[in-house]
Short mmCIF file of C-alpha atoms in Angstrom, two decimals:
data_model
loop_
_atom_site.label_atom_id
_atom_site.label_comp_id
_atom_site.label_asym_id
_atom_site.label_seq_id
_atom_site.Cartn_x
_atom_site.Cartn_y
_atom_site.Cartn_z
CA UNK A 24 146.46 -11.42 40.22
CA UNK A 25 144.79 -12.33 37.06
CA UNK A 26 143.92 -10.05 34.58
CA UNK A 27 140.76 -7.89 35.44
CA UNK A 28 139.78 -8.24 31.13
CA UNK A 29 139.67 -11.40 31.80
CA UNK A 30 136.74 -11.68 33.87
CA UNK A 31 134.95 -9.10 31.78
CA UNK A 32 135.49 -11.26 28.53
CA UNK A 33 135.98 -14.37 29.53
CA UNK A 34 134.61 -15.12 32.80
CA UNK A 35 133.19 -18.82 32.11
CA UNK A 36 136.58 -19.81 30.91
CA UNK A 37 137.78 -18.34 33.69
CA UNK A 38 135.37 -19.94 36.33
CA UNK A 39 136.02 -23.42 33.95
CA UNK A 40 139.97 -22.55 35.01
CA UNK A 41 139.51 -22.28 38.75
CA UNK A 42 137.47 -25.21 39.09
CA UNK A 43 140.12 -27.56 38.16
CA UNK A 44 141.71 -26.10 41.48
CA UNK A 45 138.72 -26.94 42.98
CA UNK A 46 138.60 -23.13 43.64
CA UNK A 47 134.35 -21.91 43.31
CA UNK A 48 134.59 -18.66 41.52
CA UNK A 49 131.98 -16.40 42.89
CA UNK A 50 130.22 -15.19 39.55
CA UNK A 51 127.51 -13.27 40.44
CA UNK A 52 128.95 -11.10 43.08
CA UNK A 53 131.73 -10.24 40.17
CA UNK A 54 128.82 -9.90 37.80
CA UNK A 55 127.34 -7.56 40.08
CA UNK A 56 129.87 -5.24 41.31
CA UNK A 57 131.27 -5.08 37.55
CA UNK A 58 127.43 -4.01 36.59
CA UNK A 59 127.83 -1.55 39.34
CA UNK A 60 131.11 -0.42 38.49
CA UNK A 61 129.87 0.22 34.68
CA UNK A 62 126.85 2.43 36.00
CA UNK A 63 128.58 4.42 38.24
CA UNK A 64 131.94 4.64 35.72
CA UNK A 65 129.91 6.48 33.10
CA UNK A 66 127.90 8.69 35.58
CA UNK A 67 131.16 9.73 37.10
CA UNK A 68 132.20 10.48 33.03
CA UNK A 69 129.17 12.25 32.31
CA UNK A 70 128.82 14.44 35.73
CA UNK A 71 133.14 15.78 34.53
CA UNK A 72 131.97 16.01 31.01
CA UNK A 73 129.27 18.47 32.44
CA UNK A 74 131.55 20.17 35.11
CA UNK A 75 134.19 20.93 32.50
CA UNK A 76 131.46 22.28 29.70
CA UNK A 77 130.18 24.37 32.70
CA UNK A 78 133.50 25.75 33.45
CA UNK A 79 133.94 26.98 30.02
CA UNK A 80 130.92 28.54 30.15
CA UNK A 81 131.79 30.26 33.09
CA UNK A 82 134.92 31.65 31.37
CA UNK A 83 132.95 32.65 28.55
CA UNK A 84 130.37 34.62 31.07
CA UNK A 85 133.23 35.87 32.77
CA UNK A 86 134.83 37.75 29.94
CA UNK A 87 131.33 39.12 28.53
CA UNK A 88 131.07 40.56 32.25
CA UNK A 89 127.98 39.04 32.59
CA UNK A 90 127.04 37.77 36.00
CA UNK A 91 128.43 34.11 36.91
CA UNK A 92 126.96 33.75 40.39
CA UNK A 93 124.28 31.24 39.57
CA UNK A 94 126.53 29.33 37.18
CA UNK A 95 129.00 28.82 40.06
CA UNK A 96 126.39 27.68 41.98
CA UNK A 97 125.53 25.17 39.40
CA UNK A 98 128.92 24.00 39.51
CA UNK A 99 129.31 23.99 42.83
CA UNK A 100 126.04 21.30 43.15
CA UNK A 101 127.69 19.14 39.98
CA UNK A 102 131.49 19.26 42.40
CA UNK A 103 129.56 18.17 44.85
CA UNK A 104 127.77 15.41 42.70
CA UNK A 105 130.82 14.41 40.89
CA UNK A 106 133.16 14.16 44.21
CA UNK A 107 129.99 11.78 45.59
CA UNK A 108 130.26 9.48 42.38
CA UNK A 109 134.34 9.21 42.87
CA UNK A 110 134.21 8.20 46.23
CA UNK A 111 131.47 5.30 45.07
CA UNK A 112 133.77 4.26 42.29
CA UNK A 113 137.14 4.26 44.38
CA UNK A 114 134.67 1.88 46.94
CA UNK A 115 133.87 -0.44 44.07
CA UNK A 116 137.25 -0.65 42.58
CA UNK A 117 138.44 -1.82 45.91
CA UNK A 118 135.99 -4.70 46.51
CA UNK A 119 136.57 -5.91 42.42
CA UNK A 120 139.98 -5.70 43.92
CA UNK A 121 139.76 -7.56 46.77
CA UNK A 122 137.92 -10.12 45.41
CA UNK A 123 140.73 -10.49 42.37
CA UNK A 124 143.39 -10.57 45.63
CA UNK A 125 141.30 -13.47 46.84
CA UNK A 126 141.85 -15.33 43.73
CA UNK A 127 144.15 -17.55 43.05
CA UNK A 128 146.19 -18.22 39.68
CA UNK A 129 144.90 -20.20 36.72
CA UNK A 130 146.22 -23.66 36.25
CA UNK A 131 148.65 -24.31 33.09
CA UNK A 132 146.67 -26.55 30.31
CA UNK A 133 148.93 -29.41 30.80
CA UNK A 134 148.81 -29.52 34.45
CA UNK A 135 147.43 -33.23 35.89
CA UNK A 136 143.67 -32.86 36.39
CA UNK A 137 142.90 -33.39 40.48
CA UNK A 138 142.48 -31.73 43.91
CA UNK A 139 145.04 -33.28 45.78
CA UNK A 140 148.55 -34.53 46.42
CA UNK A 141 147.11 -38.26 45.35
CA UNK A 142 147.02 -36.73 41.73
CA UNK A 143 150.43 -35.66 41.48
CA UNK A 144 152.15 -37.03 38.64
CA UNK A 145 156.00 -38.37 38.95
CA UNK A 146 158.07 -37.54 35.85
CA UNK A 147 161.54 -39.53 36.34
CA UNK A 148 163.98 -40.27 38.96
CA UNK A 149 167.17 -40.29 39.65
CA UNK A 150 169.84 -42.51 41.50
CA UNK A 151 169.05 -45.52 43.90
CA UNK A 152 168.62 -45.57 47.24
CA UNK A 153 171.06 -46.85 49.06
CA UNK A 154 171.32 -50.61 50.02
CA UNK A 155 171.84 -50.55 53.87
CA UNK A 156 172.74 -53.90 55.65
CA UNK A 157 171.42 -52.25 59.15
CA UNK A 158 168.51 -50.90 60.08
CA UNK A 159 168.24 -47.34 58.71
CA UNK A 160 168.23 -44.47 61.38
CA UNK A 161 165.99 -41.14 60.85
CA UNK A 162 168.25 -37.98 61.32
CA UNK A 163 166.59 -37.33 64.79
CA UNK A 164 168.11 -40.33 66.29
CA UNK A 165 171.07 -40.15 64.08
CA UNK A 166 171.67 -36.84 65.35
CA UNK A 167 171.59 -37.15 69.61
CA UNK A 168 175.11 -37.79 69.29
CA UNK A 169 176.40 -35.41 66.80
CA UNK A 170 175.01 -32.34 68.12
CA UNK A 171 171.50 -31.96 66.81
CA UNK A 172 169.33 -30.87 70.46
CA UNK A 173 165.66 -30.25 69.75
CA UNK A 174 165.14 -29.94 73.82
CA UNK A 175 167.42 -27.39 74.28
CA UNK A 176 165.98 -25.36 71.60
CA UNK A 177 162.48 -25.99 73.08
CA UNK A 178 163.98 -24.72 76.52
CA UNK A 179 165.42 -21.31 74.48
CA UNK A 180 162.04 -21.02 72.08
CA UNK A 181 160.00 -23.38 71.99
CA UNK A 182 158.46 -26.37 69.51
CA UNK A 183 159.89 -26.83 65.78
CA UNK A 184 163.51 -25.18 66.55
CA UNK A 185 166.65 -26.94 66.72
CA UNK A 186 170.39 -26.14 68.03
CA UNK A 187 172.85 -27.79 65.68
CA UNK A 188 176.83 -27.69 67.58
CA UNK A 189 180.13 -28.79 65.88
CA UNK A 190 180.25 -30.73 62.35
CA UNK A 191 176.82 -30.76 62.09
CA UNK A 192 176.78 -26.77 61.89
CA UNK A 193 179.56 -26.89 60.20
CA UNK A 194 177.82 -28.92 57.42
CA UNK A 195 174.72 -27.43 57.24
CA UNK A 196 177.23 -23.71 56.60
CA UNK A 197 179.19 -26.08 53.91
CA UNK A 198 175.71 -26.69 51.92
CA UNK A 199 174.50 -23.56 51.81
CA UNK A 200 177.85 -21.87 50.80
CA UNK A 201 178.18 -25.06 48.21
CA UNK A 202 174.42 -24.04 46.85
CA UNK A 203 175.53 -20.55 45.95
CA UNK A 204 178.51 -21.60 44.72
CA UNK A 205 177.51 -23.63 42.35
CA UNK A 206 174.44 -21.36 41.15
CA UNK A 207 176.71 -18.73 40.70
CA UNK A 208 179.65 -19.98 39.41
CA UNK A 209 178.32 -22.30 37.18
CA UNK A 210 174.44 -21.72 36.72
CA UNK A 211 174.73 -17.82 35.97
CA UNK A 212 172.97 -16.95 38.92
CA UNK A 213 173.53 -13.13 40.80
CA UNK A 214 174.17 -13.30 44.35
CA UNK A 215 171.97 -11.01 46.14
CA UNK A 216 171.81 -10.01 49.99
CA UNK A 217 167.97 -9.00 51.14
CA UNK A 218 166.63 -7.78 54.45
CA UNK A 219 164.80 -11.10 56.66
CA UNK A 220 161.77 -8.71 57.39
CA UNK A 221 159.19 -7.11 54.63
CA UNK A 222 155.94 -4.92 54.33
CA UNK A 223 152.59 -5.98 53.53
CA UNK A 224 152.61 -4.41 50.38
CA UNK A 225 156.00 -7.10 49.46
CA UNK A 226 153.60 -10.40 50.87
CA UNK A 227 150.41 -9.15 48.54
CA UNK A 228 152.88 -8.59 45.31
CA UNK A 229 153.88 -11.94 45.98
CA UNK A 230 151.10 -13.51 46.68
CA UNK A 231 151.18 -14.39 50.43
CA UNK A 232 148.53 -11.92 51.44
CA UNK A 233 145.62 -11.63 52.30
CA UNK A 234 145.15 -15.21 51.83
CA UNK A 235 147.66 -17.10 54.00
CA UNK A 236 148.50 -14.37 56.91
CA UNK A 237 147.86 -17.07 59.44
CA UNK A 238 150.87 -18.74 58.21
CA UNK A 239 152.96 -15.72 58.56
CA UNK A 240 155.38 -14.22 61.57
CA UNK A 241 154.10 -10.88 62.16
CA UNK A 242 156.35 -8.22 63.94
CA UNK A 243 154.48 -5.88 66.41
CA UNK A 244 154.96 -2.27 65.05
CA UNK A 245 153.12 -0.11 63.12
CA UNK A 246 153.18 -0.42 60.65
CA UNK A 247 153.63 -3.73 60.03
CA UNK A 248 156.51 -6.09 59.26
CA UNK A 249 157.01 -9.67 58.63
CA UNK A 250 159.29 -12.27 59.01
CA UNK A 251 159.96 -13.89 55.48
CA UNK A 252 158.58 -17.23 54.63
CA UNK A 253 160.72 -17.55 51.97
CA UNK A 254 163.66 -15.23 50.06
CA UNK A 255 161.04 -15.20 47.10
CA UNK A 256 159.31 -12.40 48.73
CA UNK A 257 162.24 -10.16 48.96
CA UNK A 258 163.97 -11.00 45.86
CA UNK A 259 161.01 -10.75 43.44
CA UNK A 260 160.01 -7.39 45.40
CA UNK A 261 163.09 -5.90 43.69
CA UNK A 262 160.91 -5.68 40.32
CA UNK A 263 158.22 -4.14 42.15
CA UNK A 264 156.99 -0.71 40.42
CA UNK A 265 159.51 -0.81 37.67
CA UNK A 266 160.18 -0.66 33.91
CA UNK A 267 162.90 -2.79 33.39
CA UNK A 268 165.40 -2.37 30.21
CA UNK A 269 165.08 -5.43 28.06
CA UNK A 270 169.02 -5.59 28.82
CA UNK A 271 167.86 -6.53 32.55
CA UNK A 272 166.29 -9.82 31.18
CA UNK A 273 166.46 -12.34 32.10
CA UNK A 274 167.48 -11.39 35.59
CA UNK A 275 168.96 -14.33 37.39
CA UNK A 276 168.97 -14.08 41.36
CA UNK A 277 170.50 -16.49 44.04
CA UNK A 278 169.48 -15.97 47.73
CA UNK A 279 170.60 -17.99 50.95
CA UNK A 280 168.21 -16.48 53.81
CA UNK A 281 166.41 -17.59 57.00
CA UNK A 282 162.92 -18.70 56.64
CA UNK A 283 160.44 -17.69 59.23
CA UNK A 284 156.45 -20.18 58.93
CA UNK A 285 154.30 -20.36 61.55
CA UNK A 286 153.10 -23.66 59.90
CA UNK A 287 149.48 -22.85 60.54
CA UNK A 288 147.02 -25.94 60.02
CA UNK A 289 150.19 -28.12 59.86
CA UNK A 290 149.85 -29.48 63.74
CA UNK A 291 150.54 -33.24 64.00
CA UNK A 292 152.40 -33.11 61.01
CA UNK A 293 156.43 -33.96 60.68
CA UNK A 294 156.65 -32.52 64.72
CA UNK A 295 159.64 -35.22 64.91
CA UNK A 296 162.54 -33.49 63.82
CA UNK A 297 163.78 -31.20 61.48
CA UNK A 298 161.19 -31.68 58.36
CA UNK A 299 158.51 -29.22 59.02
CA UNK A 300 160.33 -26.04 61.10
CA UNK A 301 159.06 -22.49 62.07
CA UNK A 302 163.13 -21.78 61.36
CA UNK A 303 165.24 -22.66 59.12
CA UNK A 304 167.39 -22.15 55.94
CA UNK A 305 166.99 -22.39 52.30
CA UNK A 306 168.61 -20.94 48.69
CA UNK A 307 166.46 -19.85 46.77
CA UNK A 308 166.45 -19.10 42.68
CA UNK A 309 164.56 -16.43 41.38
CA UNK A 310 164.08 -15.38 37.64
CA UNK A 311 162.33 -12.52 36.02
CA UNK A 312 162.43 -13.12 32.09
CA UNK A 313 160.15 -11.88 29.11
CA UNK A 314 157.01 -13.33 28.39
CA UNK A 315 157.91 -15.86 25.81
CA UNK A 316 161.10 -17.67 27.93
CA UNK A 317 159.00 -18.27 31.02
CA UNK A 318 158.25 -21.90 29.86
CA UNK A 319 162.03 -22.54 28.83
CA UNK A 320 162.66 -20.53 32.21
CA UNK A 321 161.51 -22.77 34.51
CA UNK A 322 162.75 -25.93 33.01
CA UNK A 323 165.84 -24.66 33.10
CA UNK A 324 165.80 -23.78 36.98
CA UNK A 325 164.23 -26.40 37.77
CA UNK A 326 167.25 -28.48 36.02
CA UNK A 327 169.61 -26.31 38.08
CA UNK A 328 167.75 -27.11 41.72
CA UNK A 329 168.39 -30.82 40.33
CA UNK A 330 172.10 -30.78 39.64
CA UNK A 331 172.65 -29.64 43.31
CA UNK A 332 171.02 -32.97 44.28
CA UNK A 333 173.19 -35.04 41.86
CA UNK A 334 176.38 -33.85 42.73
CA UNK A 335 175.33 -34.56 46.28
CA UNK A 336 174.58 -37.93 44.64
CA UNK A 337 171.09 -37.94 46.92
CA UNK A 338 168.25 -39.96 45.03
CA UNK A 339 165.03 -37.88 43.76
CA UNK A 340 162.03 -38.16 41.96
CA UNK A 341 160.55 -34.90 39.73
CA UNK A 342 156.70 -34.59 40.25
CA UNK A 343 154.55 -32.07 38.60
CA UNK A 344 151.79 -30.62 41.09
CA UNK A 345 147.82 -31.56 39.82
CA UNK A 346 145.59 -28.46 39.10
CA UNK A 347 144.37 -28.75 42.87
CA UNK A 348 147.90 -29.04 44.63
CA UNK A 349 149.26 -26.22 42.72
CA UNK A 350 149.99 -23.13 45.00
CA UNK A 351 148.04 -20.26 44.63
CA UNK A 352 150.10 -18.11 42.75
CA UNK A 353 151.21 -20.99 40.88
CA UNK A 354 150.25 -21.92 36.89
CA UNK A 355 153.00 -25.15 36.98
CA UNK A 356 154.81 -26.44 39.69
CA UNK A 357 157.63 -29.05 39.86
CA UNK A 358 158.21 -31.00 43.26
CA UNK A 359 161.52 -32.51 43.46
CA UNK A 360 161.34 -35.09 46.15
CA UNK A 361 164.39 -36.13 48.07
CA UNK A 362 164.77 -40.20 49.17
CA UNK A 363 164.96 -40.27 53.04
CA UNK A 364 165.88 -44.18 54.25
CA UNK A 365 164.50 -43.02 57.55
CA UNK A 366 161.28 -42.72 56.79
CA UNK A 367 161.43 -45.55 53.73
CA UNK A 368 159.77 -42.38 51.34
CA UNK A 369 160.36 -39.66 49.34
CA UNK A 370 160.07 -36.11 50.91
CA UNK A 371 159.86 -32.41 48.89
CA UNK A 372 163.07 -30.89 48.97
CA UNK A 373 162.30 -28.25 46.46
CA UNK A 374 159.36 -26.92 44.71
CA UNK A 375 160.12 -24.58 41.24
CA UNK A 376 156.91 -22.41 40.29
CA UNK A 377 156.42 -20.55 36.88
CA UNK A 378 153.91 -17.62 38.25
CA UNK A 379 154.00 -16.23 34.36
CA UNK A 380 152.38 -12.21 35.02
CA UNK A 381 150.14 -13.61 38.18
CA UNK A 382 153.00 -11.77 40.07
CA UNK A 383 153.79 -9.32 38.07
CA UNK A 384 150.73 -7.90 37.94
CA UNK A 385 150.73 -7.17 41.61
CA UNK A 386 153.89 -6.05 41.63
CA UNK A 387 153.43 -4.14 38.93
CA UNK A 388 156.39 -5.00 37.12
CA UNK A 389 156.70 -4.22 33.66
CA UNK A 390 159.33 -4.17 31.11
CA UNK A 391 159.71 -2.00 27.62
CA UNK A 392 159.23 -3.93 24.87
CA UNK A 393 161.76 -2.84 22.09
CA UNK A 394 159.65 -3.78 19.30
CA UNK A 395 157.02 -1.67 20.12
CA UNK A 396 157.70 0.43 22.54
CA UNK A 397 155.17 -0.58 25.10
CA UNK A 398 155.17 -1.63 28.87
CA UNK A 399 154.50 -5.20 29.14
CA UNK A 400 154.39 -7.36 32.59
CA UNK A 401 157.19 -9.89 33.18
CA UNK A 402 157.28 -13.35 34.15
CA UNK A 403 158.22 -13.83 37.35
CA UNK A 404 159.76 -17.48 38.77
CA UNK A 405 161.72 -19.40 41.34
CA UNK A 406 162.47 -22.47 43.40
CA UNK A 407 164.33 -23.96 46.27
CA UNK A 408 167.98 -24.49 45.17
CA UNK A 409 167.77 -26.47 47.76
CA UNK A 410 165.93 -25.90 51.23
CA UNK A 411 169.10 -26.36 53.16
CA UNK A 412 168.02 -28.23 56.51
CA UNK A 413 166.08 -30.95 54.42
CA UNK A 414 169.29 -31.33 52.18
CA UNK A 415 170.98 -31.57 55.67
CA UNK A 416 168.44 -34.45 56.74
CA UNK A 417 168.75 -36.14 53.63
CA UNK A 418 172.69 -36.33 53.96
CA UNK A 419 173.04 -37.79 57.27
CA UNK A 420 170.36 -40.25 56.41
CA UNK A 421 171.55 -41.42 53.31
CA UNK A 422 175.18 -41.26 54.69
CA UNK A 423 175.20 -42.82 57.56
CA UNK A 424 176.82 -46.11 58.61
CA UNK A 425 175.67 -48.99 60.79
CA UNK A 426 178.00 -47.26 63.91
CA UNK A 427 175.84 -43.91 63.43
CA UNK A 428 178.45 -42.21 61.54
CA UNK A 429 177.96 -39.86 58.83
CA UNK A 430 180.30 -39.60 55.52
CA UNK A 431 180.88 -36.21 54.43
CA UNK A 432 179.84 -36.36 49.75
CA UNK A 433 182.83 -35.84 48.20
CA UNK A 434 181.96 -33.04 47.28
CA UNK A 435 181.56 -31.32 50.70
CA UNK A 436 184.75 -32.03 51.95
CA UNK A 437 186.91 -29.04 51.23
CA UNK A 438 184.30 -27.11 52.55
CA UNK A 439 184.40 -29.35 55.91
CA UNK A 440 188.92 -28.61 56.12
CA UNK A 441 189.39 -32.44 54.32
CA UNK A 442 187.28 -34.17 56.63
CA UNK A 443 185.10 -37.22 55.11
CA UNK A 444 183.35 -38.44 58.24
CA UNK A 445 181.20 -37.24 61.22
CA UNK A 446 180.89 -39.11 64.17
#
C-alpha cells in the first residue's frame, strides 16, 4: 500500500506515477472522501475536546455539591454526538482504505516506459542454445515415455495436473533439494518450513487481495483459508506486526513449497503441458533488509536465482518488466527467461520483485532504527530461485538426444545415485 501522505501531498505525482501502469487513479472520489474525512476528523476533535471540558466541570460541580443532573444530561447528548461522529470516521477510514488496497504500487523511475509485455526490455544473456542435429522435442512428447502422464492426472483431478513416476520424479526431488542447497550453503540463505494454507489477512499484506482473489484456491471454512500461490505469502507474513532488531537485517529466507493458481483469465494459454499448472513446485528467495540496501538487495538475489541456471548450464536472457507489466505490488521487476528448444523461445523461469515498503506497509512491518530510535517500515523482496517444474521442462528439453533420452547436468548426478542419463 502506498503511503496515505502521499496522496494528501502529492497526489498529481502520484496519479502521473500510476499512469505509466496504465492504472487511472480515481482523483476525485479520493479528493472527496479525504475532504470528508477532514470535516468529520475535526468535529469528532472538537465534540471530545467539549466532552472532556464538560467532565471537568462536572467534577468541579460535584465537589461544590452543587447539583450535576443537567450537566450529565449535557454530556450524555455530546456521548451520544461524539459516538455518532466515530462511527462516521471509522466508515470513511475504511473506504480511503479500500480504495488505497485497490491500488497498486508506483513504478521505479528507471523502469521501461509501456503497458505491455512488447515493452519489456532484455538486459543480457547467457549461454547458447544448444545446436541439435534432430528435430527438437517439447517436454510433453519427450516425456510419454519417461513417466510424465497428464491423462492420468486428468482422470485423478482434472486439467493442468501432472503425475511424474521414476527418474523423472526423481529429478524434479534432485532440483529442488539442489536449489536449497545451493542458496543455503553458498548464497547465505535460511531455510525455512511454512504451512501450504494462509488467512486473508497474509494474501492482503502481501498484496494478493482483494485484487486477484479469482486467481486464488479458496478452502471452504470459516473462516477462510487459502491455498498459497506462492511461498512469498507465507515467508514475508513472518514480518507481519513486528519491530524487528536491526541485528535481524537483512533477513535472508529460502523456501521450497507447493504452489496452488487457479490461473484465472489464463484459458487457452500454455494448456499443453507442464508450463502454466494449477500445481506445482517452486523455491522461492525472500529478503527483508533496511531501507537503503533494497536496491543492492535485489540485484543481488536476482544474481543468486541466475547462478542456479548457470550451473545447470541452461541458456537465459534477464528482462526488466515496463511500467505496465510490472506486478502490482511491484516498483522493479526482473524476468529471467529460460531457452526452451521445444518451443524455439524463451519462457519466464523466474521473476525477482523489489516491493521497497509497498508490503511493508500492509504488513505493518517495521524495524528500530538505531540512529534515532524510531520505527521505520522495511523493504520487503523475493524471487523464484527457480520455479522447479519449468527448470524441470527446461532440462529435458535442452538435454535430450535424438533417441528421446535425457542427460542428467553434471551437476545433478549425485543427487540422481551417479546416474547421467534418463531414458
Amino acid at each position: 500500500m502506498l503511503d496515505p501522505r502521499l496522496f494528501r501531498t502529492n497526489l498529481q505525482d502520484i496519479e502521473a506515477g500510476l499512469a505509466r501502469r496504465g492504472f487511472k487513479l480515481d482523483t476525485d472520489a479520493f479528493t472527496q472522501l479525504e475532504e470528508r474525512r477532514k470535516v468529520i476528523q475535526v468535529q469528532t476533535q472538537n465534540l471530545q475536546n467539549e466532552r472532556n471540558t464538560r467532565s471537568k466541570s462536572i467534577g468541579q460541580a460535584k465537589a461544590q455539591g452543587q447539583d450535576i443532573q443537567a450537566l450529565l444530561d449535557e454530556v450524555q447528548h455530546l456521548g451520544d454526538d461524539l459516538k455518532q461522529h466515530e462511527q462516521q470516521l471509522d466508515a470513511i477510514q475504511s473506504e480511503l482504505e479500500a480504495l488505497l488496497l485497490a491500488i497498486p504500487n508506483l513504478p521505479d523511475a528507471g523502469v521501461p516506459e509501456g503497458l505491455s509485455e512488447n515493452d519489456n526490455v532484455e538486459l543480457h544473456r547467457w549461454g547458447t542454445p544448444p545446436p541439435f542435429d534432430f528435430e527438437a522435442r517439447d517436454h510433453a512428447d519427450l516425456g510419454l515415455k519417461l513417466g510424465m502422464d497428464f491423462e492420468a492426472a486428468a482422470r485423478i483431478t482434472g486439467s493442468r495436473f501432472v503425475t511424474l513416476q521414476g527418474p523423472l520424479a526423481s529429478l524434479q526431488r534432485a532440483l529442488g533439494q539442489f536449489m536449497l542447497d545451493i542458496h543455503t550453503r553458498q548464497h547465505g540463505y535460511t531455510e525455512v518450513y511454512v504451512p501450504f494454507m494462509v488467512n486473508a489477512e497474509s494474501l492482503q499484506g502481501t498484496g494478493q487481495l482483494p485484487k486477484f482473489e479469482d486467481e486464488l484456491f479458496r478452502v471452504v471454512r470459516d473462516p477462510a483459508y487459502y491455498l498459497i500461490p506462492t511461498a512469498e505469502v507465507p515467508v514475508t507474513n513472518l514480518v507481519r506486526d513486528q519491530i524487528l532488531d536491526p541485528s535481524q537485517l537483512p533477513s535472508r529466507w529460502v523456501c521450497h513449497t507447493p504452489c496452488f493458481r487457479s490461473e484465472a483469465g489464463a484459458y487457452g494459454k500454455d494448456t499443453r503441458g507442464m508450463i502454466r499448472q494449477h500445481q506445482f513446485e517452486k523455491v522461492e528467495l525472500v529478503q527483508v533488509v533496511r531501507p537503503e540496501e533494497s536496491e543492492t538487495a535485489h540485484e543481488a538475489l536476482t544474481r543468486d536465482a541466475e547462478s542456479i541456471l548457470e550451473r545447470l548450464q541452461l541458456p537465459y536472457r534477464r528482462i526488466v518488466l515496463c511500467a505496465g507489466d510490472t506486478g502490482f505490488s511491484s516498483a522493479k521487476t526482473y524476468d529471467l527467461e529460460v531457452w526452451l528448444p521445444g518451443q524455439s523461445a524463451y519462457r519466464e523461469i523466474s521473476s525477482c520483485s523489489n516491493f521497497r515498503d509497498f508490503q511493508a506497509r500492509r504488513l505493518r512491518a517495521r524495524w528500530r532504527n538505531p540512529q534515532t530510535g524510531k520505527t521505520e517500515l522495511v523493504h520487503t523482496l523475493n524471487g523464484s530461485g527457480l520455479a522447479i517444474g519449468r527448470t524441470l521442462v527446461a532440462v529435458m528439453e535442452n538435454y535430450q538426444d535424438e533417441h528421446g533420452r535425457i542427460r542428467i547436468p553434471e551437476v545433478l548426478q549425485s543427487y540422481m545415485g551417479g546416474a547421467q542419463v534418463i531414458g
